[in-house]
Tab-separated table of C-alpha atoms in Angstrom:
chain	number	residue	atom	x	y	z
A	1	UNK	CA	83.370	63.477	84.263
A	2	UNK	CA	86.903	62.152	83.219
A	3	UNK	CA	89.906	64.555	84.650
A	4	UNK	CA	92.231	64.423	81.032
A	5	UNK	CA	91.260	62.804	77.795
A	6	UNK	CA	94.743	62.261	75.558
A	7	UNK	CA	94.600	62.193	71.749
A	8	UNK	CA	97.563	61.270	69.988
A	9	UNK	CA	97.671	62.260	66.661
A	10	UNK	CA	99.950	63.145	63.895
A	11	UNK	CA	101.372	66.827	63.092
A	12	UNK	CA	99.898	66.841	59.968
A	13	UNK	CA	96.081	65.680	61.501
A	14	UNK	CA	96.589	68.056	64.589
A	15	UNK	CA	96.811	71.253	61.979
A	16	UNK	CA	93.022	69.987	60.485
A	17	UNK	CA	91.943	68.776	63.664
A	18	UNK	CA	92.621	72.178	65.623
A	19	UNK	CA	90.913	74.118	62.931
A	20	UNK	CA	87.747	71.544	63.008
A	21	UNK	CA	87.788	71.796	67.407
A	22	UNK	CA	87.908	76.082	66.997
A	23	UNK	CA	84.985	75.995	64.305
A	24	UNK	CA	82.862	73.161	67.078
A	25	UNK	CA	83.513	75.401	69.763
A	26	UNK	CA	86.217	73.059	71.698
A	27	UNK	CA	88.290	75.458	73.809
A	28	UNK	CA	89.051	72.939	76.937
A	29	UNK	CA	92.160	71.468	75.481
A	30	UNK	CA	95.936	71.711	75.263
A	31	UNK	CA	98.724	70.562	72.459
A	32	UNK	CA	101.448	68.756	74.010
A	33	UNK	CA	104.302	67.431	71.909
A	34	UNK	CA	104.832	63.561	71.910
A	35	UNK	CA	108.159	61.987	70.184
A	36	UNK	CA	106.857	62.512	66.353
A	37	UNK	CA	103.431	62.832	67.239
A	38	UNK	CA	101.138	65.639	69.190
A	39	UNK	CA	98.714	65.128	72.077
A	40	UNK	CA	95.812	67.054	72.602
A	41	UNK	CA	95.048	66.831	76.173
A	42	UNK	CA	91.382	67.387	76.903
A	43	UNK	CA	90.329	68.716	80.828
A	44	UNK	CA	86.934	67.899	82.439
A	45	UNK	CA	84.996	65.863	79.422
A	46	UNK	CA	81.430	64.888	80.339
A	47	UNK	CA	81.142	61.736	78.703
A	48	UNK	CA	78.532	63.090	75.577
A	49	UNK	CA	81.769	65.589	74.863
A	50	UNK	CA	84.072	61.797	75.544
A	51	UNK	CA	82.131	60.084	72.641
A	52	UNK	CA	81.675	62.947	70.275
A	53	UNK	CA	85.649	63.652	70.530
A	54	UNK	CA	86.505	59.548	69.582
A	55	UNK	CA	84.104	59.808	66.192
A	56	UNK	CA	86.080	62.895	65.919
A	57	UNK	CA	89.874	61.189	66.530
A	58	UNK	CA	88.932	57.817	65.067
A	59	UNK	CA	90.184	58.588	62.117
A	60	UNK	CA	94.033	58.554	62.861
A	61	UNK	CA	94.387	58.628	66.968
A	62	UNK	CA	94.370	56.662	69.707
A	63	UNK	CA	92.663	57.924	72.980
A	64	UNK	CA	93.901	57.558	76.980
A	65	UNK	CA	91.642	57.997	79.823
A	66	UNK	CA	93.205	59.623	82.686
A	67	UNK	CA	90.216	60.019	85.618
């Protein structure tokens, strides 16, 4: 299990991609502001969670591994 998975998206994508991680059931996760951007800062991901969230963010963020 990774420790934090980072998403850095912008304000605009974090609205939609909130909504999408409530209606999935995703409740492990903070927003953390980040210059013009927002992070959503993931705790404990097993990796099946790790690989469903990238397909998820690969639209418009970048992801950081913190284990």
């Amino acid at each position: 299990m990774t420790k934090h998975l980072y998403f850095y998206v912008s304000f605009e994508e974090a609205l939609r991609l909130n909504r999408e991680l409530t209606e999935l059931g995703y409740r492990n996760y903070y927003l953390q502001p980040h210059a013009d951007q927002v992070a959503f800062v993931f705790e404990r991901v097993s990796a099946m969670n790790h690989a469903i969230l990238k397909q998820l963010f690969s639209a418009d963020g970048s992801s950081q591994l913190d284990s």
